[in-house]
Short mmCIF file of C-alpha atoms in Angstrom, two decimals:
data_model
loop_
_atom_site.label_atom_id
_atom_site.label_comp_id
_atom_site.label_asym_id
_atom_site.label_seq_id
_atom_site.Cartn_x
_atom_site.Cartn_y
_atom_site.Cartn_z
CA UNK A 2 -45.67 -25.07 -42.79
CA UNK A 3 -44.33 -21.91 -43.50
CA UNK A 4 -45.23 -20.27 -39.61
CA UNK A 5 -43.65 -23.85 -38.49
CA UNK A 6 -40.24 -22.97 -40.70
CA UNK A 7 -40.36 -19.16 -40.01
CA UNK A 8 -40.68 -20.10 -35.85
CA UNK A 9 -37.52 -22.75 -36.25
CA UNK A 10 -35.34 -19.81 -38.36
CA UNK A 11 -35.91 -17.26 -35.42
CA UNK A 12 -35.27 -20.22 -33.25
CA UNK A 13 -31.86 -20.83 -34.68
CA UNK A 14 -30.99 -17.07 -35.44
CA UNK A 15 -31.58 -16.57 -30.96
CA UNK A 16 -29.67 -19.42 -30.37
CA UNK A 17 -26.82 -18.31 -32.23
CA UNK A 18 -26.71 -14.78 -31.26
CA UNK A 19 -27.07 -16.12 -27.61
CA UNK A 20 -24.41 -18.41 -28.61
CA UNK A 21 -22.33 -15.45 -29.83
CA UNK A 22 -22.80 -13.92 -27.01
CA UNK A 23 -21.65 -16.06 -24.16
CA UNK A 24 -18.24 -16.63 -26.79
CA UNK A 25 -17.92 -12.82 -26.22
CA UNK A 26 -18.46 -12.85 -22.08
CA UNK A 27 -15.84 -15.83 -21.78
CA UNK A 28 -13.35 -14.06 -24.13
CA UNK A 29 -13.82 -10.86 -22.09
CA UNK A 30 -13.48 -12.72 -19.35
CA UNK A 31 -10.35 -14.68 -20.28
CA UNK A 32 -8.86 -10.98 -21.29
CA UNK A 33 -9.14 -9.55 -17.34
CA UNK A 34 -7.90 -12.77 -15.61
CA UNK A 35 -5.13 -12.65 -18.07
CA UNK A 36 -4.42 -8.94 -17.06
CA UNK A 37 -4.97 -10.22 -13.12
CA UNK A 38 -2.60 -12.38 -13.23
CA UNK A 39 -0.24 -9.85 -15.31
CA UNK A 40 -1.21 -7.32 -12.63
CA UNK A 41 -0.20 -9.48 -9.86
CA UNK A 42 2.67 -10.89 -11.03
CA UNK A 43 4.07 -7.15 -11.80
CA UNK A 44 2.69 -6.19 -8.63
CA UNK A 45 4.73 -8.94 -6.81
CA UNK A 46 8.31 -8.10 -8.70
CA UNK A 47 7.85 -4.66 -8.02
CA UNK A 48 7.45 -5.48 -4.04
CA UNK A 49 10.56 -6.25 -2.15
CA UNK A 50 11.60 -10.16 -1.72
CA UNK A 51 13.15 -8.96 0.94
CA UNK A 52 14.17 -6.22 3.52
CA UNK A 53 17.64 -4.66 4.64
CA UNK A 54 18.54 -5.27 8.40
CA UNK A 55 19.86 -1.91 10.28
CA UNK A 56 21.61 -1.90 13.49
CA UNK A 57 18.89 -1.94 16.12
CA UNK A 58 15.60 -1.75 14.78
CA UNK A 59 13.57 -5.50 12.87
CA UNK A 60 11.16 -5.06 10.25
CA UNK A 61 7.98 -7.14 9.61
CA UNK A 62 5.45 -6.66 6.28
CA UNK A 63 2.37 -8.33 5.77
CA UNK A 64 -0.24 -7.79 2.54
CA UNK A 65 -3.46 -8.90 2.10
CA UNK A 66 -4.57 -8.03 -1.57
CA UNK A 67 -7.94 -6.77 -2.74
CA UNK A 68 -10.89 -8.66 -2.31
CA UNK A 69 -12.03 -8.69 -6.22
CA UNK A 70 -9.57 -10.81 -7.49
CA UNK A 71 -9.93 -8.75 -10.73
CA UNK A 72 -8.82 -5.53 -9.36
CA UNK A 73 -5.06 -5.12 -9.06
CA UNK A 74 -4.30 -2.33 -6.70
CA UNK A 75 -0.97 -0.44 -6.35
CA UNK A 76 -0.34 -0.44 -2.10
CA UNK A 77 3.63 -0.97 -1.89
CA UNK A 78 5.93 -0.75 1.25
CA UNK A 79 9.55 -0.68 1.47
CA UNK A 80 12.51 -0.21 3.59
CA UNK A 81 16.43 1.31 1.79
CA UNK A 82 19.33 2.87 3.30
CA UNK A 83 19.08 6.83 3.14
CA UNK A 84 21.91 9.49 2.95
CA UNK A 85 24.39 8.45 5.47
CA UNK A 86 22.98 5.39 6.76
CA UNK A 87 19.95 6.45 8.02
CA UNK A 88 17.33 3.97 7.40
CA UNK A 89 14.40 4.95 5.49
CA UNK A 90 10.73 3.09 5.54
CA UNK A 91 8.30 3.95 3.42
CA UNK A 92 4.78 3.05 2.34
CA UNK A 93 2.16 3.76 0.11
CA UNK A 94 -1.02 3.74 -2.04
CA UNK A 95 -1.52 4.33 -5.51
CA UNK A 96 -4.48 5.29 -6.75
CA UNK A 97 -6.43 2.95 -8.66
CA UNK A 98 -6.52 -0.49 -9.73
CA UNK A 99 -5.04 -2.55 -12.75
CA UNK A 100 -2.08 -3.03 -14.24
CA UNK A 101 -1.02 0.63 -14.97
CA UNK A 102 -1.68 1.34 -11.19
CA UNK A 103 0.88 -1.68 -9.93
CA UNK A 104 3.60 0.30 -13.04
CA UNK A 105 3.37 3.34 -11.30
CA UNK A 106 3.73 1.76 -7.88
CA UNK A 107 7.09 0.57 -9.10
CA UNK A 108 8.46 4.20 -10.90
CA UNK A 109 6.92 5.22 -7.51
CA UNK A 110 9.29 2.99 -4.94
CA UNK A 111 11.97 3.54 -7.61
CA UNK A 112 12.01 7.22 -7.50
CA UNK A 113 11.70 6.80 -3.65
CA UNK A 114 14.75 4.41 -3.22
CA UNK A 115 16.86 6.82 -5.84
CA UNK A 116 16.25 10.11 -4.46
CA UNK A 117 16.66 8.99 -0.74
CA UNK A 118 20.44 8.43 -1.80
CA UNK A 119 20.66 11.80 -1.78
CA UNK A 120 19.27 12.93 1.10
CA UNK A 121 17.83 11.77 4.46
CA UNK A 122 15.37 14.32 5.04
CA UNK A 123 12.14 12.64 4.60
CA UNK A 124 10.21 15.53 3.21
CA UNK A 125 12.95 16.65 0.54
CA UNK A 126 12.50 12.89 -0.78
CA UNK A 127 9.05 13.39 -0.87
CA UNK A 128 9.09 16.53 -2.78
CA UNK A 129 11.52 15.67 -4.97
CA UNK A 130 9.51 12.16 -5.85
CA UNK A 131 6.59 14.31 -6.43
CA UNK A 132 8.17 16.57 -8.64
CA UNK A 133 9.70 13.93 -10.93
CA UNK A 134 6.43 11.90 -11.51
CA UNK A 135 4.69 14.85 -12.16
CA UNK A 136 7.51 14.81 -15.22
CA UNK A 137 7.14 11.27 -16.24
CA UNK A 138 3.65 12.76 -17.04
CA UNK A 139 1.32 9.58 -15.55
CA UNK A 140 -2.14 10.62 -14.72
CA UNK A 141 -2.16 8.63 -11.74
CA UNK A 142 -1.27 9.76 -8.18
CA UNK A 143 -0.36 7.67 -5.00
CA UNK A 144 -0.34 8.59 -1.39
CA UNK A 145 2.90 8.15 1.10
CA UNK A 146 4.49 8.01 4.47
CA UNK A 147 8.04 8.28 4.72
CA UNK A 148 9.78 7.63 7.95
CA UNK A 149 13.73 8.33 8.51
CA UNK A 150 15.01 6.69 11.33
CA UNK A 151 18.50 6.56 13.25
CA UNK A 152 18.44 4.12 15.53
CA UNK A 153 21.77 4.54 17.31
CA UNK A 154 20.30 8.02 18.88
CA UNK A 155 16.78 7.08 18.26
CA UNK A 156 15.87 9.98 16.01
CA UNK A 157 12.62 10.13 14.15
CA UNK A 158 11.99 11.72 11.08
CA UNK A 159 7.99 11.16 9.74
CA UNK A 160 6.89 12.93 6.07
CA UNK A 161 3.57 12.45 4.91
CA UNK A 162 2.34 12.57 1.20
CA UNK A 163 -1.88 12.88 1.83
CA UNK A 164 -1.48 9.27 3.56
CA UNK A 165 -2.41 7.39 6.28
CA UNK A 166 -0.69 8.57 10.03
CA UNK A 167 1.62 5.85 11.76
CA UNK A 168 1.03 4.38 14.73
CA UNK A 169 3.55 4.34 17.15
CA UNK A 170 3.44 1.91 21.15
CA UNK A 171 6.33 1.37 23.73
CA UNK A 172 6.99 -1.54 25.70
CA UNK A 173 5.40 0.32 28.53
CA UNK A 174 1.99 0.19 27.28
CA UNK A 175 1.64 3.50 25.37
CA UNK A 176 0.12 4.09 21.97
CA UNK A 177 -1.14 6.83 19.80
CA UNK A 178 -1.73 7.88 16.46
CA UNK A 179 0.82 10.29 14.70
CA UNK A 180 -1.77 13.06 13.52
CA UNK A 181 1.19 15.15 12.33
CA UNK A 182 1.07 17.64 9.03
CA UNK A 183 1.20 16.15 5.95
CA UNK A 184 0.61 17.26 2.47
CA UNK A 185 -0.85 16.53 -1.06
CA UNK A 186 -0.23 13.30 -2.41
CA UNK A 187 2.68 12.58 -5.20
CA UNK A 188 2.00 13.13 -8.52
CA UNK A 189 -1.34 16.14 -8.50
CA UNK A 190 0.55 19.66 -8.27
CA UNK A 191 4.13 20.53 -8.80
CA UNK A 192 5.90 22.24 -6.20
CA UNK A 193 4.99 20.80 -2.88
CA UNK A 194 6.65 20.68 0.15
CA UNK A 195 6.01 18.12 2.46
CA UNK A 196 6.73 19.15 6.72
CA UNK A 197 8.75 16.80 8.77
CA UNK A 198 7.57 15.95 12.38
CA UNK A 199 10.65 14.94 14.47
CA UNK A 200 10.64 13.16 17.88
CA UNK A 201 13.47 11.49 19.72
CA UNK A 202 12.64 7.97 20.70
CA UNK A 203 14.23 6.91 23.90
CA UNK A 204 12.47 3.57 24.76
CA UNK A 205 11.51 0.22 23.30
CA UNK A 206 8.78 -0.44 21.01
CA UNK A 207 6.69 -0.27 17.65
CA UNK A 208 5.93 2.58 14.72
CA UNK A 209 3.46 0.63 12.46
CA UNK A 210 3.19 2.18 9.16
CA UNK A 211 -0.07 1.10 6.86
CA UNK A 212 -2.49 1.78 4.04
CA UNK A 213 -5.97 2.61 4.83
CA UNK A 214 -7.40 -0.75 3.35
CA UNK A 215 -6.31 -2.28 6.94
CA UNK A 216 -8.26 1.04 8.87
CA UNK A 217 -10.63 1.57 6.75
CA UNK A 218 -13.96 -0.11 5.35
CA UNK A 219 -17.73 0.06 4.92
CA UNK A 220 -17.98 -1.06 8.28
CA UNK A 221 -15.93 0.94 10.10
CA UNK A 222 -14.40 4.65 9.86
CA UNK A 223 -11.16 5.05 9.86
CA UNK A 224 -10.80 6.89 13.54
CA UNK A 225 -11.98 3.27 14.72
CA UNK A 226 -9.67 1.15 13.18
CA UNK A 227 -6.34 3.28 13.92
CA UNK A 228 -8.27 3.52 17.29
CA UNK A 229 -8.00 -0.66 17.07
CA UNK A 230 -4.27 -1.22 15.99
CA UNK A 231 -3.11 1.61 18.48
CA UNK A 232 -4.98 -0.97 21.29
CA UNK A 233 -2.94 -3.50 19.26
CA UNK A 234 0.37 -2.20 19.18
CA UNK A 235 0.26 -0.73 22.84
CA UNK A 236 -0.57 -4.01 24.02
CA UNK A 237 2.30 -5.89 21.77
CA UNK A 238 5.06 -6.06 25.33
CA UNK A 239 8.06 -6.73 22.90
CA UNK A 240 6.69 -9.62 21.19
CA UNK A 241 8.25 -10.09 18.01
CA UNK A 242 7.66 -7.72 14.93
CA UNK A 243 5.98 -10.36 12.52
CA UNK A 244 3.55 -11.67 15.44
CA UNK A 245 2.54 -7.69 15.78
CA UNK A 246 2.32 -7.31 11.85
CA UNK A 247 -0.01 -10.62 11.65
CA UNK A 248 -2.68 -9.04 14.25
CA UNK A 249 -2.24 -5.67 12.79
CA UNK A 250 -3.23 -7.06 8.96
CA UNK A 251 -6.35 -8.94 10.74
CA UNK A 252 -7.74 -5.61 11.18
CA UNK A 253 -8.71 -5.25 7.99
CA UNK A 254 -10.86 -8.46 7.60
CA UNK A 255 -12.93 -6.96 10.28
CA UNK A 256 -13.29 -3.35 8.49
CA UNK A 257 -15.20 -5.31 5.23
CA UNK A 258 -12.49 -3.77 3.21
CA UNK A 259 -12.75 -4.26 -0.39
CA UNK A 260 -9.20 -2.90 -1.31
CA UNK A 261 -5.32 -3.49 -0.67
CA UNK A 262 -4.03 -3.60 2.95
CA UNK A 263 -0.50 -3.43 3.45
CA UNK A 264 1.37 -3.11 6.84
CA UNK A 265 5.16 -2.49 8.38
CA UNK A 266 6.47 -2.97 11.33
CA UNK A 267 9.41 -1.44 12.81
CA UNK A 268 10.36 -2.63 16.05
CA UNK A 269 13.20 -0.80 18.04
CA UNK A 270 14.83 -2.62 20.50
CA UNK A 271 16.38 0.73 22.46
CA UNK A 272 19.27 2.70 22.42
CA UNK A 273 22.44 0.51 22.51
CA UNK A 274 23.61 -0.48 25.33
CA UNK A 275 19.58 -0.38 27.19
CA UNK A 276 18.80 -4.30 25.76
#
């Protein structure tokens, strides 16, 4: 009687820790979709609802968010009026997931938006925005491209902070990959300066700015998938910006990517007076 008593106590005492357990995975559980969905929403109002219209060029975004639902990541995009006018696009790629990644996204776009007031040379914004979240003292870093763009003479501007190049197609069928000089991304070393690459664009068609979760992948390198959305974009023949941004995003369902893809379009319609 006693082995029969003794076997039913140890019977009880592993149900109950097993019992205790499975209370603890749920409530851990409940914990990260509860900072998920904080993550996202945060991620979301630090986005913009919308984007500014300038005189000759249409913008398109599309993002596809991370394939764990559980990891928040910080990819942002943006487009704001620069010193005189100019218009200023910009995206990026903070490292990390989770909710203090998406934060520092946001003091990332703001310090982007704030200092380009100031100044419409892309790689003074850049080192300037580098600078000051090196002061806010976050541990966290985030990659950048910053593009400055004056469509009324059609000059370019492109700054890059350790980032992904831009993709640029005309009307006429051409495409290529921008492998200009970049530098470190925002937020590791004070001090940085960040080299502008300037072209004059005289004819119709795209610059595609994106993160490397659309390019990138365990099944594919990145030299293939720029290689794919420079096919894309030099085959785009004026369609509209969001049809071009729709394909582009695609891209990254085909590179297995398990992290943030974000994409924008520009689409320049020509010098005035050429449409």
């Amino acid at each position: 009687m006693k082995q029969r008593r003794r076997a039913s106590d140890d019977t009880q005492e592993l149900l109950h820790t097993l019992g205790r357990l499975v209370d603890q995975a749920l409530e851990n559980l409940r914990i990260q979709r509860a900072q998920a969905e904080f993550g996202m929403a945060l991620q979301r109002h630090m986005l913009p609802p919308t984007l500014p219209r300038f005189p000759g060029i249409r913008l398109a975004t599309r993002y596809s968010p991370c394939q764990d639902g559980l990891a928040i990541g910080g990819d942002f995009y943006d487009a704001f009026a620069m010193r005189d006018g100019v218009a200023g696009i910009a995206i990026g790629d903070v490292q990390g997931h989770g909710v203090e990644s998406a934060a520092f996204m946001g003091e990332a776009r703001a310090s982007l938006r704030a200092l380009a007031s100031v100044t419409a040379d892309p790689g003074e914004v850049l080192t300037c925005t580098n600078d000051l979240l090196i002061a806010l003292g976050c541990d966290l870093f985030t990659t950048c491209c910053l593009v400055s763009f004056v469509p009324e003479t059609g000059e370019l501007g492109i700054a890059r902070a350790g980032h992904v190049p831009m993709v640029w197609g005309t009307d006429a069928g051409e495409s290529g990959v921008s492998l200009d000089a970049g530098g470190l991304p925002l937020g590791i070393l004070p001090d940085q300066t960040y080299p502008v690459m300037r072209r004059q664009v005289r004819e119709p068609g795209y610059l595609v700015l994106l993160t490397d979760g659309v390019v990138e992948g365990p099944s594919y390198p990145i030299d293939e998938g720029l290689a794919e959305v420079a096919g894309l974009v030099g085959s785009a023949c004026g369609a509209p910006p969001e049809a071009l941004a729709s394909q582009v995003i695609k891209v990254a369902d085909r590179t297995g990517h398990d992290d943030d893809a974000a994409v924008i379009v520009v689409r320049y319609d020509g010098p005035p007076g050429t449409g």
